[in-house]
Coordinates of C-alpha atoms in Angstrom, one line a residue:
M1 CA 24.3 -30.6 49.3
S2 CA 21.6 -33.3 49.7
E3 CA 19.4 -33.6 52.8
K4 CA 21.5 -36.6 53.9
T5 CA 25.2 -36.2 53.4
T6 CA 27.1 -39.2 52.0
I7 CA 30.8 -40.0 51.7
Y8 CA 30.5 -39.1 48.0
D9 CA 29.5 -35.6 48.9
I10 CA 32.5 -35.3 51.2
A11 CA 34.8 -36.8 48.5
K12 CA 33.5 -34.3 45.9
A13 CA 34.0 -31.3 48.3
L14 CA 37.6 -32.4 49.0
N15 CA 38.4 -33.7 45.4
V16 CA 39.4 -37.1 46.7
T17 CA 37.9 -40.6 46.2
A18 CA 35.1 -42.0 48.2
A19 CA 37.3 -44.8 49.3
T20 CA 39.8 -42.3 50.8
V21 CA 36.9 -40.7 52.8
S22 CA 35.7 -44.1 54.0
R23 CA 39.1 -45.1 55.1
A24 CA 39.7 -41.8 56.9
L25 CA 36.3 -42.0 58.7
N26 CA 37.2 -45.5 59.9
N27 CA 40.8 -44.6 61.0
N28 CA 42.5 -46.7 58.4
P29 CA 46.3 -46.5 59.1
K30 CA 46.9 -46.1 55.3
I31 CA 45.5 -42.6 55.5
S32 CA 47.7 -39.8 56.7
A33 CA 46.9 -37.9 59.9
A34 CA 46.5 -34.7 57.9
T35 CA 44.0 -36.2 55.5
R36 CA 42.1 -37.9 58.2
K37 CA 41.8 -34.6 60.1
L38 CA 40.6 -32.8 57.0
V39 CA 38.0 -35.5 56.2
M40 CA 36.7 -35.5 59.8
E41 CA 36.4 -31.7 59.9
T42 CA 34.6 -31.6 56.5
A43 CA 32.3 -34.4 57.6
A44 CA 31.4 -32.4 60.7
K45 CA 30.7 -29.2 58.8
M46 CA 28.5 -31.1 56.3
N47 CA 26.7 -32.8 59.2
Y48 CA 27.6 -36.3 58.0
K49 CA 26.2 -39.2 60.1
Q50 CA 27.7 -42.6 59.8
N51 CA 25.3 -45.5 59.2
K52 CA 25.8 -47.5 62.4
L53 CA 24.0 -50.6 61.0
A54 CA 26.1 -50.6 57.9
L55 CA 29.3 -50.4 60.0
A56 CA 28.0 -53.2 62.2
L57 CA 27.4 -55.4 59.2
K58 CA 30.8 -54.6 57.8
S59 CA 32.8 -55.0 61.1
G60 CA 30.6 -57.6 62.8
K61 CA 30.5 -55.4 65.9
S62 CA 27.9 -52.8 66.7
N63 CA 28.8 -52.0 70.4
N64 CA 25.2 -52.5 71.2
V65 CA 23.9 -55.0 73.8
G66 CA 20.3 -56.0 74.1
V67 CA 18.7 -56.4 77.6
I68 CA 15.3 -58.1 77.9
V69 CA 13.3 -58.0 81.1
P70 CA 9.7 -58.8 82.0
Y71 CA 9.0 -55.3 83.3
I72 CA 11.2 -52.1 83.2
D73 CA 9.3 -50.4 86.0
R74 CA 10.2 -53.0 88.7
N75 CA 13.0 -51.8 91.0
F76 CA 14.7 -55.2 90.8
F77 CA 15.0 -55.2 87.0
S78 CA 15.8 -51.5 86.7
A79 CA 18.6 -52.1 89.3
I80 CA 20.0 -55.0 87.2
I81 CA 19.9 -52.8 84.1
R82 CA 21.8 -50.1 86.1
G83 CA 24.5 -52.7 87.0
I84 CA 24.8 -53.8 83.3
E85 CA 25.2 -50.2 82.1
E86 CA 27.7 -49.4 84.8
E87 CA 29.9 -52.2 83.6
L88 CA 29.5 -51.8 79.8
Y89 CA 29.2 -48.0 79.2
P90 CA 32.9 -47.3 80.2
L91 CA 33.9 -49.8 77.5
G92 CA 31.9 -48.1 74.8
Y93 CA 28.8 -50.3 74.7
H94 CA 25.2 -49.0 74.5
V95 CA 22.3 -50.9 76.0
I96 CA 19.0 -51.5 74.2
I97 CA 16.3 -52.3 76.7
C98 CA 13.2 -54.4 75.8
Q99 CA 10.4 -55.7 78.0
T100 CA 8.2 -58.8 77.5
H101 CA 5.3 -58.2 80.0
E102 CA 5.7 -61.9 80.7
E103 CA 4.6 -62.9 77.2
E104 CA 6.6 -65.5 75.3
S105 CA 5.5 -64.0 71.9
A106 CA 6.9 -60.6 73.0
E107 CA 10.1 -62.3 74.1
V108 CA 10.5 -63.9 70.6
D109 CA 9.8 -60.6 68.9
N110 CA 12.3 -58.8 71.1
I111 CA 15.0 -61.3 70.3
N112 CA 14.4 -61.1 66.6
A113 CA 14.5 -57.3 66.7
L114 CA 17.7 -57.3 68.6
L115 CA 19.3 -59.8 66.2
N116 CA 18.2 -57.6 63.2
A117 CA 19.9 -54.6 65.0
Q118 CA 23.1 -56.6 65.0
V119 CA 23.6 -56.5 68.7
D120 CA 26.8 -58.0 70.1
G121 CA 25.0 -59.9 72.8
I122 CA 21.7 -60.4 74.6
L123 CA 21.3 -60.5 78.4
M124 CA 17.8 -61.4 79.6
S125 CA 15.5 -62.6 82.3
V126 CA 13.0 -65.2 80.9
S127 CA 9.3 -64.6 80.9
K128 CA 7.2 -66.8 83.2
L129 CA 5.0 -67.9 80.3
T130 CA 8.0 -69.1 78.2
T131 CA 7.8 -72.8 77.4
Q132 CA 9.9 -73.1 74.2
T133 CA 13.6 -72.7 73.8
S134 CA 14.0 -72.5 70.0
H135 CA 14.3 -68.7 70.0
F136 CA 17.2 -69.0 72.5
E137 CA 18.9 -71.6 70.2
H138 CA 18.4 -69.3 67.3
V139 CA 20.5 -66.7 69.1
L140 CA 23.3 -69.2 69.7
N141 CA 23.1 -70.4 66.1
K142 CA 23.9 -66.7 65.1
D143 CA 27.0 -66.9 67.3
V144 CA 25.6 -64.1 69.5
P145 CA 26.4 -64.5 73.2
L146 CA 23.3 -65.1 75.4
V147 CA 23.3 -64.7 79.2
F148 CA 20.3 -65.4 81.5
F149 CA 20.0 -63.5 84.8
D150 CA 17.7 -64.3 87.7
R151 CA 15.1 -66.3 85.6
K152 CA 16.5 -68.9 83.3
K153 CA 15.8 -71.9 81.2
D154 CA 18.2 -74.9 80.9
V155 CA 19.7 -74.3 77.4
K156 CA 23.1 -75.8 76.5
G157 CA 25.6 -73.0 75.7
V158 CA 23.8 -70.3 77.6
S159 CA 25.5 -68.8 80.7
T160 CA 23.5 -67.9 83.8
V161 CA 23.8 -65.5 86.7
T162 CA 21.4 -66.1 89.6
I163 CA 21.2 -66.0 93.3
D164 CA 20.9 -69.2 95.4
D165 CA 17.1 -69.1 95.8
Y166 CA 17.1 -72.4 97.7
Q167 CA 19.5 -71.0 100.3
A168 CA 17.6 -67.8 100.5
G169 CA 14.4 -69.6 101.3
Y170 CA 16.3 -71.8 103.8
N171 CA 17.9 -68.8 105.6
A172 CA 14.7 -66.8 105.8
T173 CA 12.8 -69.7 107.3
K174 CA 15.6 -70.6 109.7
H175 CA 15.6 -67.0 111.0
L176 CA 11.9 -67.2 111.7
I177 CA 12.4 -70.5 113.6
E178 CA 15.2 -68.8 115.6
Q179 CA 12.8 -66.1 116.6
G180 CA 10.5 -68.7 118.2
C181 CA 8.1 -69.2 115.3
S182 CA 6.9 -72.8 114.9
K183 CA 3.9 -72.5 112.4
I184 CA 5.5 -70.8 109.4
A185 CA 3.5 -70.3 106.2
H186 CA 5.0 -69.7 102.8
L187 CA 3.5 -67.5 100.0
S188 CA 5.1 -68.6 96.8
G189 CA 5.1 -67.3 93.2
D190 CA 4.3 -69.1 90.0
W191 CA 6.1 -72.5 89.9
A192 CA 6.5 -72.2 86.2
L193 CA 9.6 -70.3 87.3
E194 CA 12.4 -72.3 88.9
I195 CA 13.2 -69.4 91.3
Y196 CA 9.9 -69.9 93.2
Q197 CA 10.3 -73.7 93.2
N198 CA 13.8 -73.3 94.8
R199 CA 12.6 -70.8 97.4
Y200 CA 9.8 -73.2 98.4
K201 CA 12.3 -76.1 98.6
G202 CA 14.6 -74.1 100.9
Y203 CA 11.6 -73.2 103.1
K204 CA 10.5 -76.8 103.4
Q205 CA 13.9 -78.2 104.1
A206 CA 14.6 -75.6 106.9
L207 CA 11.4 -76.8 108.6
L208 CA 12.3 -80.4 108.4
D209 CA 15.9 -79.8 109.5
H210 CA 14.6 -78.0 112.6
G211 CA 12.1 -80.7 113.6
L212 CA 9.0 -78.7 112.5
E213 CA 6.1 -80.3 110.7
F214 CA 5.5 -79.3 107.1
N215 CA 1.9 -78.4 106.5
E216 CA 0.7 -78.1 102.9
D217 CA -2.2 -75.8 104.0
Y218 CA 0.5 -73.2 104.9
V219 CA 1.7 -73.0 101.3
I220 CA -0.2 -70.7 99.0
K221 CA 0.8 -69.7 95.4
T222 CA 0.0 -66.1 94.8
K223 CA 0.5 -63.2 92.3
S224 CA 3.2 -60.7 93.2
D225 CA 0.9 -57.9 94.4
I226 CA -0.4 -56.3 97.6
K227 CA -3.9 -57.6 97.2
A228 CA -2.6 -61.2 97.2
G229 CA -1.1 -60.6 100.6
H230 CA -4.5 -59.5 102.0
K231 CA -6.3 -62.5 100.5
S232 CA -3.6 -64.9 101.8
V233 CA -3.9 -63.7 105.4
E234 CA -7.7 -64.2 105.2
T235 CA -7.2 -67.8 104.0
L236 CA -4.5 -68.6 106.6
L237 CA -6.2 -67.1 109.6
A238 CA -9.3 -69.1 108.8
L239 CA -7.5 -72.4 109.3
D240 CA -8.1 -74.4 112.5
T241 CA -4.5 -73.9 113.4
P242 CA -3.4 -70.6 111.8
P243 CA 0.3 -69.8 111.4
D244 CA 2.4 -67.4 113.5
A245 CA 4.8 -66.3 110.7
I246 CA 4.9 -65.9 106.9
F247 CA 7.9 -66.1 104.6
S248 CA 6.8 -64.5 101.3
S249 CA 8.5 -64.8 97.9
S250 CA 7.6 -61.2 97.2
D251 CA 7.9 -57.9 99.1
Y252 CA 4.7 -56.6 97.6
V253 CA 2.8 -59.7 98.9
A254 CA 4.5 -59.3 102.3
L255 CA 3.3 -55.6 102.4
G256 CA -0.3 -56.8 101.8
V257 CA 0.2 -59.3 104.6
I258 CA 1.4 -56.6 107.1
Q259 CA -1.5 -54.3 106.2
E260 CA -4.1 -57.1 106.7
L261 CA -2.5 -58.2 110.0
K262 CA -2.5 -54.6 111.3
K263 CA -6.1 -54.2 110.2
R264 CA -7.0 -57.2 112.3
G265 CA -5.1 -55.9 115.4
I266 CA -2.5 -58.6 115.2
R267 CA 0.8 -57.3 116.6
I268 CA 4.0 -57.5 114.5
P269 CA 6.4 -59.0 115.4
E270 CA 5.1 -59.9 118.9
D271 CA 2.3 -62.2 117.7
F272 CA 3.2 -62.7 114.0
C273 CA 6.5 -62.4 112.1
V274 CA 6.9 -61.5 108.4
I275 CA 9.7 -61.8 105.9
G276 CA 9.6 -60.7 102.2
F277 CA 11.8 -61.2 99.3
S278 CA 13.7 -58.7 97.0
N279 CA 14.6 -55.8 99.3
E280 CA 12.5 -53.3 97.5
P281 CA 13.3 -49.7 98.5
F282 CA 10.1 -49.2 100.4
T283 CA 10.9 -52.1 102.8
K284 CA 13.3 -50.1 104.9
F285 CA 11.1 -46.9 105.1
M286 CA 7.9 -48.5 106.4
E287 CA 6.6 -47.7 109.9
L288 CA 7.8 -51.2 110.7
S289 CA 10.8 -51.8 108.5
M290 CA 10.3 -55.1 106.7
S291 CA 12.7 -58.1 106.9
T292 CA 13.5 -59.3 103.4
V293 CA 16.0 -61.2 101.2
D294 CA 18.3 -59.0 99.2
Q295 CA 18.6 -60.3 95.6
L296 CA 21.7 -58.1 94.9
P297 CA 20.3 -56.8 91.6
V298 CA 23.1 -54.3 90.8
E299 CA 25.8 -57.0 91.5
M300 CA 23.8 -59.4 89.4
G301 CA 23.7 -56.9 86.5
K302 CA 27.5 -56.3 86.8
M303 CA 28.2 -60.0 86.8
S304 CA 26.0 -60.6 83.8
A305 CA 27.9 -57.9 81.9
K306 CA 31.2 -59.5 83.0
V307 CA 30.2 -62.9 81.8
F308 CA 29.1 -61.4 78.4
L309 CA 32.5 -59.6 78.1
E310 CA 34.3 -62.9 78.8
Q311 CA 32.4 -64.5 76.0
V312 CA 33.2 -61.7 73.6
K313 CA 36.9 -61.9 74.6
E314 CA 37.0 -65.6 74.0
S315 CA 34.9 -65.6 70.9
S316 CA 36.7 -68.6 69.4
V317 CA 35.8 -70.7 72.5
K318 CA 32.3 -71.5 73.6
I319 CA 32.0 -70.5 77.2
E320 CA 29.1 -71.6 79.5
K321 CA 29.3 -70.2 83.0
K322 CA 26.9 -70.8 85.9
V323 CA 27.4 -68.0 88.4
V324 CA 25.4 -68.3 91.7
L325 CA 25.5 -65.3 94.0
A326 CA 25.0 -65.8 97.8
P327 CA 21.7 -64.1 99.0
S328 CA 21.8 -61.6 101.8
L329 CA 19.1 -61.6 104.6
K330 CA 18.1 -58.1 105.8
I331 CA 16.8 -58.6 109.3
R332 CA 14.5 -55.7 110.3
A333 CA 11.5 -55.0 112.6
T334 CA 8.8 -57.3 111.1
S335 CA 10.6 -60.5 112.2
T336 CA 12.7 -59.4 115.2
K337 CA 11.3 -60.8 118.4
K338 CA 14.5 -61.6 120.1

């Protein structure tokens, strides 16, 4: 027996044709139950492994789905992956996970690798450095379903699953206003991503709708890390009229804000209110639990998988769905004055 058993080895052992073995392994109804059982038992004894890629090429279905995220080690993205897996695993699908580290070139490489692996679909969150859309169109030209979640580009034929970032920004700012805050700053992310633009727009509109002045000095674009929160507080408190609240587009930045305010002896929430964004696990376990916007990542993952399944089911029809989930505001200690 060779190192790698083939269907010809099994056929020789049973004195049948290779075609019979192939049909039995693939549950062809033309093969009797007795023959199929004998072939399966012999294949197991001879340690035969089917070539999944060859089967995918032959059947046009691999039961593998590609998932591309900027970073795997962020709770938000890992929770989305969990939601996708919970929806797809019971149906026999396996998930192949790739990360881009926010690089467009890595995104292109990941897509090409997944297409070469004959995946049945690609679910992804776009890198913030992505400017081109030709690699997305390449996926569609291959008739492979493509679903964007959270971060997206406007590409015809691509379904999307997002939360209402505009409403999330509006609700967070409105809550701060209801707590008596009147000078509210906003720490935004990179506006190359539509999600941060929409959160900013919601923030600004909430101010205007409640008769508060919009102050450009109160808006700072930051990286999504703790250090950015420290630096932003330094900048804002140095203003002639410093703010009395911050709505941050990142929980990590909001954590840095809280640390810096405490260091300066500023009481939270009595003198200064803070709201973050994402509902990271640490937010509820802090000494002062952090108010934040829940992005519902598990639900987003499940919905992305459901949209993919709809596209597979209706393969003869091009489906383009735009699913927008309602955000949930988690009101905790860092913003509760009343």
